[in-house]
Coordinates of C-alpha atoms and ligand atoms in Angstrom, one line a residue:
M1 CA 3.6 8.2 17.6
C2 CA 2.1 8.9 21.1
G3 CA -1.5 8.3 21.9
I4 CA -3.8 11.1 22.9
S5 CA -7.1 10.8 24.7
A6 CA -9.3 13.7 25.8
Y7 CA -12.8 14.2 27.1
I8 CA -15.3 17.0 27.9
G9 CA -18.7 16.1 29.2
E10 CA -20.9 15.1 32.1
K11 CA -18.9 12.2 33.3
E12 CA -15.7 12.1 35.3
A13 CA -12.9 12.4 32.8
V14 CA -10.0 10.4 34.3
P15 CA -11.4 6.9 34.1
I16 CA -12.2 7.6 30.4
L17 CA -8.7 9.1 29.8
L18 CA -6.8 6.3 31.5
E19 CA -8.7 3.6 29.6
G20 CA -8.2 5.7 26.5
I21 CA -4.4 5.9 26.7
K22 CA -4.3 2.3 27.8
R23 CA -6.0 1.5 24.5
L24 CA -3.4 3.6 22.7
E25 CA -0.4 2.3 24.5
Y26 CA 0.6 0.4 21.4
R27 CA 1.6 3.9 20.0
G28 CA 4.2 4.5 22.6
Y29 CA 4.8 3.7 26.3
D30 CA 7.8 5.5 27.6
S31 CA 5.9 7.9 29.8
C32 CA 2.4 9.2 30.3
G33 CA 0.3 11.7 32.1
V34 CA -3.1 13.3 32.7
A35 CA -4.3 16.9 33.3
T36 CA -7.8 18.0 34.3
I37 CA -9.6 21.1 35.3
F38 CA -11.3 20.8 38.7
E39 CA -12.8 23.5 40.9
K40 CA -11.0 26.2 38.8
E41 CA -7.6 24.5 39.2
L42 CA -5.6 22.9 36.4
V43 CA -4.1 19.8 37.9
C44 CA -1.6 17.4 36.3
R45 CA 0.2 14.2 37.1
K46 CA 2.7 12.6 34.8
G47 CA 5.8 10.4 34.9
A48 CA 8.2 8.1 33.0
G49 CA 7.1 4.5 32.6
K50 CA 4.2 2.4 31.4
I51 CA 0.7 3.6 32.3
K52 CA 0.1 0.8 34.8
D53 CA 3.3 1.7 36.7
V54 CA 2.8 5.5 36.5
N55 CA -0.8 5.1 37.6
S56 CA 0.0 3.0 40.7
K57 CA 3.0 5.3 41.6
L58 CA 1.4 8.7 41.1
K59 CA -2.3 7.7 41.5
L60 CA -3.4 9.4 38.3
F61 CA -6.9 7.9 39.0
E62 CA -7.4 10.3 41.9
L63 CA -7.6 13.3 39.6
K64 CA -11.1 14.8 39.4
G65 CA -12.9 16.9 36.7
C66 CA -15.2 16.5 33.7
V67 CA -12.7 17.9 31.2
G68 CA -9.2 16.5 30.7
I69 CA -6.4 15.5 28.4
A70 CA -4.0 12.5 28.6
Q71 CA -1.1 11.2 26.6
T72 CA 1.0 8.1 26.3
R73 CA 4.4 9.0 24.8
W74 CA 7.0 7.7 22.4
A75 CA 9.9 10.1 22.7
T76 CA 11.1 12.0 19.7
H77 CA 12.6 15.2 21.3
G78 CA 13.8 14.8 24.9
E79 CA 14.5 11.5 26.6
P80 CA 11.7 9.7 28.3
N81 CA 11.7 11.1 31.8
D82 CA 9.2 12.7 34.2
V83 CA 9.7 16.2 33.0
N84 CA 9.4 15.4 29.3
A85 CA 6.3 13.4 29.8
H86 CA 3.0 15.0 28.6
P87 CA 0.9 17.1 29.3
H88 CA 3.0 20.2 29.2
F89 CA 2.1 23.5 30.8
S90 CA 2.5 27.0 29.6
E91 CA 5.0 28.9 31.8
N92 CA 2.2 30.5 33.9
K93 CA 0.6 27.0 34.3
E94 CA -2.8 28.2 33.0
I95 CA -2.7 26.1 29.8
A96 CA -1.9 22.4 29.3
I97 CA -1.4 20.6 26.1
V98 CA -0.8 17.1 24.8
H99 CA 0.9 16.6 21.4
N100 CA 1.5 13.8 18.9
G101 CA 3.9 14.5 16.1
I102 CA 7.0 16.7 15.7
I103 CA 7.2 20.4 15.8
E104 CA 10.1 20.9 13.3
N105 CA 10.7 24.6 14.0
A106 CA 10.6 24.1 17.8
S107 CA 14.1 25.3 18.4
S108 CA 13.7 28.6 16.5
L109 CA 10.3 29.2 18.3
R110 CA 11.9 28.5 21.6
K111 CA 14.7 30.9 20.9
V112 CA 12.2 33.7 20.2
L113 CA 10.3 32.9 23.3
R114 CA 13.5 32.7 25.4
E115 CA 14.5 36.1 24.2
K116 CA 11.1 37.3 25.5
G117 CA 12.0 35.9 28.9
Y118 CA 10.3 32.6 29.0
N119 CA 12.0 29.6 30.7
F120 CA 11.3 26.2 29.4
R121 CA 11.1 23.2 31.7
S122 CA 11.4 20.3 29.3
K123 CA 13.5 19.3 26.4
T124 CA 10.5 18.5 24.2
D125 CA 9.5 20.2 21.0
S126 CA 5.8 20.1 22.2
E127 CA 6.1 22.4 25.2
V128 CA 6.7 25.4 22.9
V129 CA 3.0 25.2 21.8
A130 CA 1.7 25.9 25.3
F131 CA 4.2 28.8 25.7
L132 CA 3.2 30.2 22.4
I133 CA -0.4 30.2 23.3
E134 CA 0.4 31.9 26.6
D135 CA 2.4 34.6 24.8
L136 CA -0.3 35.2 22.3
I137 CA -2.9 35.6 25.1
K138 CA -0.7 38.1 26.7
E139 CA -0.7 40.0 23.5
G140 CA -4.5 40.4 23.9
N141 CA -5.8 37.4 22.0
S142 CA -8.7 35.2 23.3
M143 CA -7.7 31.5 24.0
G144 CA -9.4 30.4 20.7
D145 CA -7.5 33.0 18.6
A146 CA -4.2 32.3 20.4
F147 CA -4.6 28.6 19.8
M148 CA -5.3 29.2 16.1
K149 CA -2.4 31.7 15.8
A150 CA 0.0 29.4 17.6
L151 CA -0.7 26.7 15.1
K152 CA 0.0 28.9 12.2
L153 CA 3.4 29.5 13.6
V154 CA 4.4 25.9 14.1
E155 CA 5.7 23.7 11.3
G156 CA 5.7 19.9 11.2
A157 CA 3.2 17.3 12.2
F158 CA 0.8 17.6 15.1
A159 CA -2.3 16.4 16.8
I160 CA -2.8 18.7 19.7
V161 CA -5.4 19.0 22.4
A162 CA -5.2 21.9 24.9
I163 CA -7.1 23.1 28.0
N164 CA -7.1 26.4 29.7
R165 CA -7.8 26.8 33.4
K166 CA -9.8 29.9 32.7
K167 CA -11.9 28.2 30.1
P168 CA -13.0 25.1 32.0
H169 CA -15.9 24.3 29.6
K170 CA -13.7 24.0 26.5
L171 CA -11.3 21.7 24.8
Y172 CA -9.1 23.0 21.9
V173 CA -8.1 20.5 19.2
A174 CA -6.0 20.6 16.1
K175 CA -4.6 18.3 13.5
Q176 CA -1.9 18.4 10.9
S177 CA -0.5 15.1 9.5
S178 CA -1.0 13.2 12.8
P179 CA -4.4 11.6 13.3
L180 CA -7.1 12.9 15.6
V181 CA -10.7 11.7 15.9
L182 CA -13.7 13.2 17.6
G183 CA -16.4 11.0 19.1
I184 CA -19.9 12.5 19.6
A185 CA -21.9 11.0 22.4
N186 CA -24.9 12.1 24.5
D187 CA -22.8 12.6 27.6
G188 CA -20.0 14.6 25.9
L189 CA -17.3 14.7 23.3
Y190 CA -14.4 12.3 23.1
V191 CA -11.1 12.9 21.4
A192 CA -8.4 10.3 20.6
S193 CA -5.6 9.4 18.2
D194 CA -7.8 6.7 16.7
I195 CA -11.2 5.1 17.3
L196 CA -10.2 2.5 19.8
P197 CA -10.7 4.6 22.9
I198 CA -13.9 6.1 21.5
Q199 CA -15.9 3.2 20.0
K200 CA -17.1 1.9 23.3
Y201 CA -18.9 5.2 24.0
T202 CA -20.3 6.2 20.7
R203 CA -20.6 5.0 17.1
K204 CA -20.5 8.6 15.7
V205 CA -17.1 9.9 14.8
V206 CA -15.6 12.8 13.0
Y207 CA -12.1 12.3 11.4
L208 CA -10.4 15.7 11.6
Q209 CA -8.6 16.7 8.4
D210 CA -5.2 18.3 8.0
G211 CA -5.4 22.0 9.0
D212 CA -8.5 21.5 11.2
V213 CA -8.7 23.5 14.4
G214 CA -11.7 22.8 16.6
I215 CA -13.2 24.1 19.8
L216 CA -15.3 21.6 21.8
T217 CA -17.8 22.0 24.6
K218 CA -19.6 19.1 26.2
S219 CA -22.5 19.3 23.7
N220 CA -21.1 21.0 20.7
Y221 CA -18.1 21.6 18.5
S222 CA -17.0 23.9 15.7
I223 CA -14.1 23.4 13.3
R224 CA -12.2 26.0 11.3
D225 CA -9.3 25.7 8.9
L226 CA -6.1 27.5 9.5
S227 CA -7.4 30.5 7.6
N228 CA -10.1 30.8 10.2
V229 CA -12.9 29.7 7.9
D230 CA -15.6 27.4 9.2
V231 CA -15.5 23.9 7.8
N232 CA -18.0 21.0 7.9
R233 CA -16.8 17.5 8.5
D234 CA -18.9 14.4 7.9
V235 CA -20.1 12.5 10.9
N236 CA -19.2 8.9 10.2
E237 CA -21.1 5.9 11.7
L238 CA -18.8 3.2 13.0
N239 CA -20.1 -0.2 11.7
E240 CA -17.5 -2.6 12.7
E241 CA -17.9 -4.6 15.9
I242 CA -15.9 -3.8 19.0
E243 CA -12.9 -6.1 19.0
E244 CA -12.0 -8.6 21.6
T245 CA -8.5 -7.8 22.8
S246 CA -8.1 -10.0 25.9
I247 CA -5.0 -12.0 26.2
G248 CA -6.9 -15.2 27.1
N249 CA -4.6 -18.0 28.4
F250 CA -1.5 -16.8 26.6
E251 CA 1.4 -15.3 28.4
H252 CA 1.9 -12.6 25.8
F253 CA -0.1 -11.0 23.1
M254 CA 2.6 -11.9 20.6
L255 CA 2.2 -15.6 21.3
K256 CA -1.6 -15.3 21.1
E257 CA -1.3 -13.5 17.8
I258 CA 1.0 -16.1 16.4
H259 CA -1.5 -18.8 17.4
E260 CA -4.4 -16.8 15.9
Q261 CA -2.9 -17.2 12.4
P262 CA -4.9 -20.1 11.2
K263 CA -8.0 -18.0 11.9
T264 CA -6.6 -14.7 10.5
I265 CA -5.2 -16.3 7.3
H266 CA -8.7 -17.7 6.8
R267 CA -10.3 -14.4 7.4
A268 CA -8.0 -12.8 4.8
F269 CA -9.4 -15.0 2.0
R270 CA -12.9 -15.7 3.4
G271 CA -15.6 -14.6 0.9
R272 CA -12.9 -13.5 -1.6
I273 CA -12.6 -16.7 -3.6
D274 CA -14.9 -17.0 -6.6
N275 CA -14.4 -20.3 -8.4
D276 CA -11.3 -19.6 -10.5
T277 CA -10.5 -16.0 -9.4
A278 CA -10.6 -13.7 -6.4
K279 CA -13.0 -10.9 -5.7
F280 CA -12.7 -7.8 -3.6
G281 CA -15.4 -5.4 -2.4
G282 CA -13.5 -2.2 -2.1
L283 CA -10.9 -1.9 -4.9
N284 CA -12.7 1.0 -6.5
I285 CA -10.7 0.7 -9.6
S286 CA -12.4 -0.7 -12.7
E287 CA -11.3 -3.8 -14.4
K288 CA -10.6 -1.7 -17.5
E289 CA -8.3 0.5 -15.5
L290 CA -6.6 -2.5 -13.8
K291 CA -6.0 -4.1 -17.2
R292 CA -4.1 -1.0 -18.2
I293 CA -1.6 -1.3 -15.3
K294 CA 1.9 -1.7 -16.6
R295 CA 3.8 -1.6 -13.3
I296 CA 3.0 -2.2 -9.6
I297 CA 4.9 -0.4 -6.9
L298 CA 4.6 -1.9 -3.5
V299 CA 5.5 0.3 -0.5
G300 CA 5.6 -0.2 3.2
C301 CA 7.8 -0.1 6.3
G302 CA 9.4 -2.7 8.5
T303 CA 7.4 -6.0 8.5
S304 CA 5.0 -4.6 6.0
W305 CA 7.9 -3.9 3.7
H306 CA 8.9 -7.5 4.0
A307 CA 5.4 -8.5 3.0
C308 CA 5.8 -6.2 0.0
L309 CA 8.9 -8.1 -1.1
V310 CA 6.9 -11.4 -1.1
G311 CA 4.2 -9.5 -3.0
G312 CA 6.6 -8.3 -5.6
Y313 CA 7.6 -11.9 -6.3
L314 CA 4.0 -13.1 -6.4
L315 CA 2.8 -10.4 -8.7
E316 CA 5.6 -11.0 -11.2
D317 CA 5.4 -14.8 -11.0
I318 CA 1.6 -15.1 -11.1
A319 CA 0.2 -12.0 -12.8
K320 CA 3.3 -11.3 -14.9
I321 CA 3.1 -7.6 -14.0
P322 CA 6.5 -5.9 -13.5
S323 CA 6.6 -5.0 -9.8
Q324 CA 9.0 -3.0 -7.7
V325 CA 9.3 -2.7 -3.9
E326 CA 10.1 0.5 -2.1
Y327 CA 10.6 1.6 1.4
A328 CA 7.9 4.2 1.9
S329 CA 10.4 6.4 3.7
E330 CA 12.8 6.4 0.7
F331 CA 10.1 6.5 -2.0
R332 CA 8.6 9.7 -0.6
Y333 CA 11.9 11.7 -1.1
K334 CA 13.5 10.0 -4.1
K335 CA 11.5 11.9 -6.7
P336 CA 10.1 8.7 -8.2
V337 CA 9.3 8.6 -11.9
L338 CA 5.6 7.7 -11.9
K339 CA 3.3 7.2 -14.8
E340 CA -0.5 7.0 -14.9
D341 CA -0.4 3.3 -15.8
D342 CA 1.4 2.5 -12.6
L343 CA -0.4 1.2 -9.5
L344 CA 0.8 2.0 -6.0
V345 CA 0.0 -0.8 -3.5
V346 CA 0.6 0.3 0.1
L347 CA 0.9 -2.2 2.9
S348 CA 0.2 -1.2 6.5
Q349 CA -1.1 -2.9 9.6
S350 CA -1.9 0.3 11.5
G351 CA -2.9 2.4 8.5
E352 CA -1.2 5.3 10.3
T353 CA 2.5 5.0 9.3
A354 CA 3.6 8.6 8.4
D355 CA 6.0 7.5 5.6
S356 CA 3.5 5.3 4.0
I357 CA 0.9 8.1 4.1
A358 CA 3.5 10.4 2.4
A359 CA 4.2 7.8 -0.3
I360 CA 0.5 7.7 -1.1
N361 CA 0.3 11.5 -1.3
E362 CA 3.3 11.5 -3.6
A363 CA 1.6 9.0 -5.9
K364 CA -1.7 10.8 -5.9
K365 CA -0.1 14.0 -6.8
K366 CA 1.2 12.3 -10.0
G367 CA -2.2 10.8 -10.9
V368 CA -1.3 7.3 -9.9
K369 CA -4.0 5.1 -8.5
T370 CA -3.5 3.7 -5.0
I371 CA -4.6 0.6 -3.2
G372 CA -4.2 0.0 0.6
L373 CA -3.8 -3.4 2.1
V374 CA -4.6 -2.3 5.7
N375 CA -5.6 -3.9 8.9
S376 CA -7.0 -1.0 10.9
V377 CA -10.5 -0.2 9.7
G378 CA -11.1 3.5 9.2
S379 CA -7.4 4.4 9.7
S380 CA -5.8 7.3 7.8
I381 CA -4.4 5.1 5.0
A382 CA -7.7 3.2 4.6
R383 CA -9.4 6.6 4.1
L384 CA -6.8 8.1 1.9
V385 CA -6.3 5.4 -0.8
D386 CA -8.5 5.0 -3.9
G387 CA -9.4 1.5 -3.0
G388 CA -8.4 -1.1 -0.5
I389 CA -8.5 -4.6 0.8
Y390 CA -8.8 -5.0 4.6
L391 CA -6.9 -7.8 6.3
H392 CA -9.6 -8.5 8.9
A393 CA -7.0 -9.8 11.3
G394 CA -8.4 -8.1 14.3
Q395 CA -6.4 -5.7 16.5
E396 CA -2.7 -6.7 16.7
I397 CA -1.4 -5.6 20.1
G398 CA 2.1 -7.1 20.3
V399 CA 4.4 -4.5 18.9
A400 CA 6.1 -7.2 16.8
S401 CA 3.8 -7.8 13.8
T402 CA 3.0 -11.5 13.2
K403 CA -0.6 -12.3 12.2
T404 CA -0.9 -9.2 10.0
F405 CA 2.2 -10.3 8.1
T406 CA 0.6 -13.6 7.1
S407 CA -2.7 -11.8 6.4
H408 CA -0.8 -9.5 4.0
L409 CA 0.7 -12.5 2.3
A410 CA -2.6 -14.2 1.8
V411 CA -4.2 -11.0 0.4
L412 CA -1.2 -10.4 -1.9
Y413 CA -1.6 -14.0 -3.2
L414 CA -5.3 -13.4 -3.9
L415 CA -4.5 -10.1 -5.6
S416 CA -1.9 -11.8 -7.8
V417 CA -4.4 -14.5 -8.8
Y418 CA -7.1 -11.9 -9.5
L419 CA -4.8 -9.8 -11.7
G420 CA -3.4 -12.8 -13.4
R421 CA -6.9 -14.0 -14.3
L422 CA -7.8 -10.5 -15.4
N423 CA -4.9 -10.1 -17.8
G424 CA -4.9 -13.7 -19.0
S425 CA -1.5 -14.7 -17.5
L426 CA -3.1 -17.3 -15.3
D427 CA -5.4 -20.0 -16.7
S428 CA -8.6 -21.1 -15.0
E429 CA -7.4 -24.6 -13.9
K430 CA -4.2 -23.4 -12.4
A431 CA -6.0 -20.6 -10.6
K432 CA -8.5 -23.0 -9.1
E433 CA -5.6 -25.3 -8.0
M434 CA -3.8 -22.3 -6.4
L435 CA -6.9 -21.0 -4.6
N436 CA -7.6 -24.5 -3.4
E437 CA -4.1 -24.7 -1.9
L438 CA -4.6 -21.4 -0.1
E439 CA -7.7 -22.7 1.5
G440 CA -5.6 -25.5 3.0
I441 CA -3.1 -23.2 4.6
P442 CA -5.0 -22.4 7.8
G443 CA -5.2 -26.2 8.6
I444 CA -1.5 -26.6 7.8
V445 CA -0.5 -23.7 10.1
S446 CA -2.8 -25.0 12.8
E447 CA -1.0 -28.4 12.8
M448 CA 2.4 -26.6 12.9
L449 CA 1.4 -24.6 16.0
K450 CA 0.5 -27.7 17.9
D451 CA 4.1 -28.5 18.7
S452 CA 6.8 -25.9 19.2
S453 CA 9.0 -28.1 21.4
K454 CA 11.8 -28.2 18.8
I455 CA 11.8 -24.5 18.5
E456 CA 11.8 -24.0 22.2
E457 CA 14.8 -26.4 22.4
V458 CA 16.7 -24.4 19.8
A459 CA 15.9 -21.2 21.6
S460 CA 17.2 -22.6 24.9
K461 CA 20.5 -23.4 23.2
Y462 CA 21.1 -20.1 21.5
F463 CA 19.4 -17.4 23.6
E464 CA 22.6 -16.2 25.1
G465 CA 24.2 -15.2 21.8
N466 CA 24.9 -11.7 20.7
N467 CA 24.5 -12.2 16.9
A468 CA 22.6 -14.2 14.4
L469 CA 22.4 -14.5 10.6
Y470 CA 19.3 -15.4 8.7
L471 CA 19.5 -16.6 5.2
G472 CA 16.9 -17.4 2.5
R473 CA 16.5 -17.3 -1.2
H474 CA 13.7 -16.1 -3.5
Y475 CA 10.4 -16.3 -1.6
N476 CA 12.2 -17.1 1.6
F477 CA 14.6 -14.2 1.4
P478 CA 12.0 -11.8 2.9
I479 CA 11.4 -14.4 5.6
A480 CA 15.1 -14.3 6.5
L481 CA 14.7 -10.5 6.8
E482 CA 11.6 -10.9 8.9
G483 CA 13.2 -13.5 11.1
A484 CA 16.1 -11.2 11.8
L485 CA 13.8 -8.2 12.4
K486 CA 11.7 -10.2 14.9
L487 CA 14.8 -11.4 16.8
K488 CA 16.3 -7.9 16.9
E489 CA 13.2 -6.1 18.1
I490 CA 12.0 -8.3 20.9
S491 CA 15.2 -10.0 22.1
Y492 CA 17.8 -7.2 21.3
I493 CA 20.1 -9.6 19.7
H494 CA 21.9 -8.2 16.7
A495 CA 20.7 -10.1 13.6
E496 CA 21.0 -9.7 9.9
G497 CA 18.8 -11.2 7.1
Y498 CA 20.5 -11.9 3.8
P499 CA 19.8 -13.5 0.5
A500 CA 21.7 -16.7 1.0
A501 CA 23.9 -16.3 -2.1
E502 CA 24.8 -12.7 -1.1
M503 CA 26.4 -14.0 2.1
K504 CA 29.7 -14.7 0.4
H505 CA 29.9 -11.0 -0.7
G506 CA 30.6 -9.8 2.8
P507 CA 28.7 -11.3 5.8
I508 CA 30.6 -14.5 5.5
A509 CA 33.4 -12.7 7.2
L510 CA 31.3 -12.8 10.4
I511 CA 30.9 -16.6 10.5
D512 CA 32.7 -18.6 13.1
E513 CA 31.7 -21.2 15.7
N514 CA 29.8 -18.5 17.6
M515 CA 27.6 -17.4 14.8
P516 CA 24.1 -19.1 14.6
V517 CA 22.9 -19.1 11.0
V518 CA 19.2 -19.7 10.5
V519 CA 18.7 -20.9 7.0
I520 CA 15.2 -21.1 5.6
A521 CA 15.7 -23.9 3.1
P522 CA 12.5 -25.6 2.1
E523 CA 12.5 -28.0 -0.9
G524 CA 11.6 -26.1 -4.0
R525 CA 13.2 -24.5 -7.1
L526 CA 16.3 -23.4 -5.3
Y527 CA 16.8 -26.1 -2.8
S528 CA 20.1 -27.5 -4.2
K529 CA 21.4 -23.9 -4.5
I530 CA 20.7 -23.1 -0.8
L531 CA 22.3 -26.5 0.3
S532 CA 25.5 -25.2 -1.3
N533 CA 25.2 -22.0 0.6
I534 CA 24.8 -24.0 3.8
E535 CA 28.0 -25.9 3.0
E536 CA 29.7 -22.5 2.9
V537 CA 28.6 -21.7 6.4
K538 CA 29.5 -25.2 7.7
S539 CA 33.0 -24.9 6.2
R540 CA 33.5 -21.9 8.4
R541 CA 32.2 -23.7 11.5
G542 CA 29.0 -21.6 11.7
K543 CA 26.1 -23.1 13.7
V544 CA 23.5 -24.1 11.1
I545 CA 19.8 -24.0 12.1
V546 CA 17.9 -25.2 9.1
I547 CA 14.2 -24.7 8.6
T548 CA 13.3 -27.2 5.9
T549 CA 10.7 -29.5 4.6
N550 CA 13.1 -32.3 4.1
G551 CA 14.2 -35.1 6.4
L552 CA 17.3 -34.5 8.4
E553 CA 20.4 -34.0 6.2
D554 CA 23.6 -35.0 8.0
G555 CA 25.6 -32.3 9.5
F556 CA 23.2 -29.6 10.4
D557 CA 23.3 -28.5 14.0
E558 CA 19.5 -28.1 14.2
V559 CA 16.7 -29.0 11.9
I560 CA 13.2 -27.4 12.3
K561 CA 10.8 -29.2 10.0
I562 CA 7.9 -27.5 8.2
P563 CA 5.3 -28.9 5.8
K564 CA 5.8 -28.8 2.1
V565 CA 3.6 -26.4 0.1
S566 CA 4.1 -24.6 -3.2
D567 CA 6.9 -22.0 -3.5
Y568 CA 4.2 -19.2 -3.7
L569 CA 2.7 -20.1 -0.4
M570 CA 5.9 -21.2 1.4
P571 CA 6.4 -17.8 3.2
L572 CA 3.1 -18.3 5.0
V573 CA 4.5 -21.5 6.4
S574 CA 8.2 -20.8 6.8
V575 CA 7.6 -17.6 8.8
I576 CA 5.9 -19.5 11.6
P577 CA 9.1 -21.0 13.0
V578 CA 11.1 -17.7 12.8
Q579 CA 8.3 -15.9 14.7
L580 CA 8.3 -18.6 17.4
L581 CA 12.1 -18.7 17.6
S582 CA 12.3 -15.0 18.3
Y583 CA 9.5 -15.3 20.8
Y584 CA 11.1 -18.1 22.8
V585 CA 14.6 -16.5 22.6
A586 CA 13.1 -13.2 24.0
K587 CA 11.3 -15.1 26.7
K588 CA 14.4 -16.9 27.8
R589 CA 16.2 -13.5 27.9
G590 CA 13.4 -12.1 30.1
C591 CA 12.5 -9.3 27.6
D592 CA 9.3 -7.3 27.6
I593 CA 8.0 -9.1 24.5
D594 CA 4.8 -7.2 23.8
K595 CA 6.3 -3.8 24.5
P596 CA 10.0 -3.9 23.5
R597 CA 12.2 -1.0 24.4
N598 CA 12.3 2.1 22.1
L599 CA 9.5 0.8 19.8
A600 CA 5.9 1.7 19.2
K601 CA 3.4 -0.2 17.1
S602 CA 2.3 2.8 15.1
V603 CA 5.0 5.1 13.7
T604 CA 3.2 8.3 13.0
V605 CA 6.3 10.5 12.7
E606 CA 8.8 10.4 9.9
Ligands
M6R701 O1 1.5 -0.3 10.7 P1 2.5 -0.6 9.7 O2 2.4 -1.9 9.1 O3 2.6 0.5 8.6 O4 3.9 -0.5 10.4 C1 5.1 -0.6 9.7 C2 6.2 -1.0 10.7 O5 6.4 0.0 11.6 C3 5.9 -2.4 11.3 O6 5.7 -3.4 10.4 C4 7.1 -2.8 12.2 O7 8.3 -3.0 11.5 C5 6.7 -4.1 13.0 N1 5.8 -3.8 14.1 C6 7.8 -4.9 13.4 O8 7.4 -6.1 13.9

């Protein structure tokens, strides 16, 4: 995680760096800092807290210089405090570095350096890199060689940018498993963890590859691999428009993004419906190859994993292709048995999730084709997979994923229809009817969003609780999981999602008059079954909050009504109230909704 921004050029660096890390604050926000070289001095200000607060307290904006580095942190090693904030100095304070990733052998490297007499200031893994560089310079290496040699000694994941007081016209950059992008502009060179801080200044970018080590001046750059051999990297032209990220009239980005869903669901299928099937521009896998697919494995993390669960049901139901869903973090290490007629479908909003990237690499090693359903254009996953379908949901800023979840669902539905048509499991008439229904979903969601008073009322009654249970069946089981995750992450209430029928195998022991149980129970194939599960809760005096399409059934504590749609598309509708419920509960509790504690939007460490 962590966001890095760096600059070398003609302009004052600090305004660029501060805006850069602000753009990257979604990657982590527990502390931040800036270092520049000005009049032969290496100066640094850093501290714990969000950028806005640290900037007003420490006046980061006062620093001068045309070369500088900055970072916004999500702590891995060392608690979020002033000392552990980046940048980190070498012991002699001649070198400063910012780092994103984890140096896995930091403790053994620290031990060696301690034995040589070095004294560390922080508890981070990152600081060791600055000390190593200093030590290698003392052994007679130039800064460039010391940087390269230090990187050969470290193990793990890193994106690193370094400056040296004695080399004020150079920036040193390196990448291994954590993303780093260079932006090439007339006034200088920009460096960042992704294109967001760069795109405003230039459309020309270089995506560094694993093992790349670069030296930048204000008008030039050279890149070598870790064996010190020059490498050429393509200069890519950014085509996409710069995104609008203002909060508008909304109090939080999360609420804004919930309300954007009619538009973002529409964008997910716009231009992709072709009479009785779907079409995609970037699959890069031929129809012949797709027809040979015997099994689809969906991988993702967190909310994206919940979307995978819905996708697994859709692909089996509609396209009749055996599908299995895996946590990316487990898949990468479980030694999966993969065959060439498998297809790996990776879901990710950010396109930077480390575990999902590792899952793709695992599949590729075994000759399995990979497709990415990704929101962030040009992200690591988007570039790594064989083919992909972009969500086109626009930047999602709230840490809690909302609009990209429904975009994922819409795209998975289209993919299922496409594959069903391709392999003959779905007839033309049914496909047309299904696509037609999808086209109606933005209007339905838009109507739902017009009145959230019932949800606000429920939130007001239950916001002081410590626990909640979410239940659902079949297509709505992932929505129960998603509802529980949303509540946990933004309101810090302990919540569990369960398949409703599983409840009696354990969680039922938790139910008493203090346990709110949110049941996602729309009419549909399993409606009568879930009504029985609700009775089981009521018999134990649990408080039942039912999200249903039906009229009020007697005896529920609360009923949140949703429109009736087919089972396939119900998750797109039933997720809206659980998103809003978590939002209003968190608001009543006074939580920092867009930047919940301990979290980051993009999880680039494993
Ligand atoms: O960017 P990704 O979709 O790969 O991120 C995966 C998870 O970290 C993410 O879905 C996370 O669970 C959500 N932000 C939670 O709302």
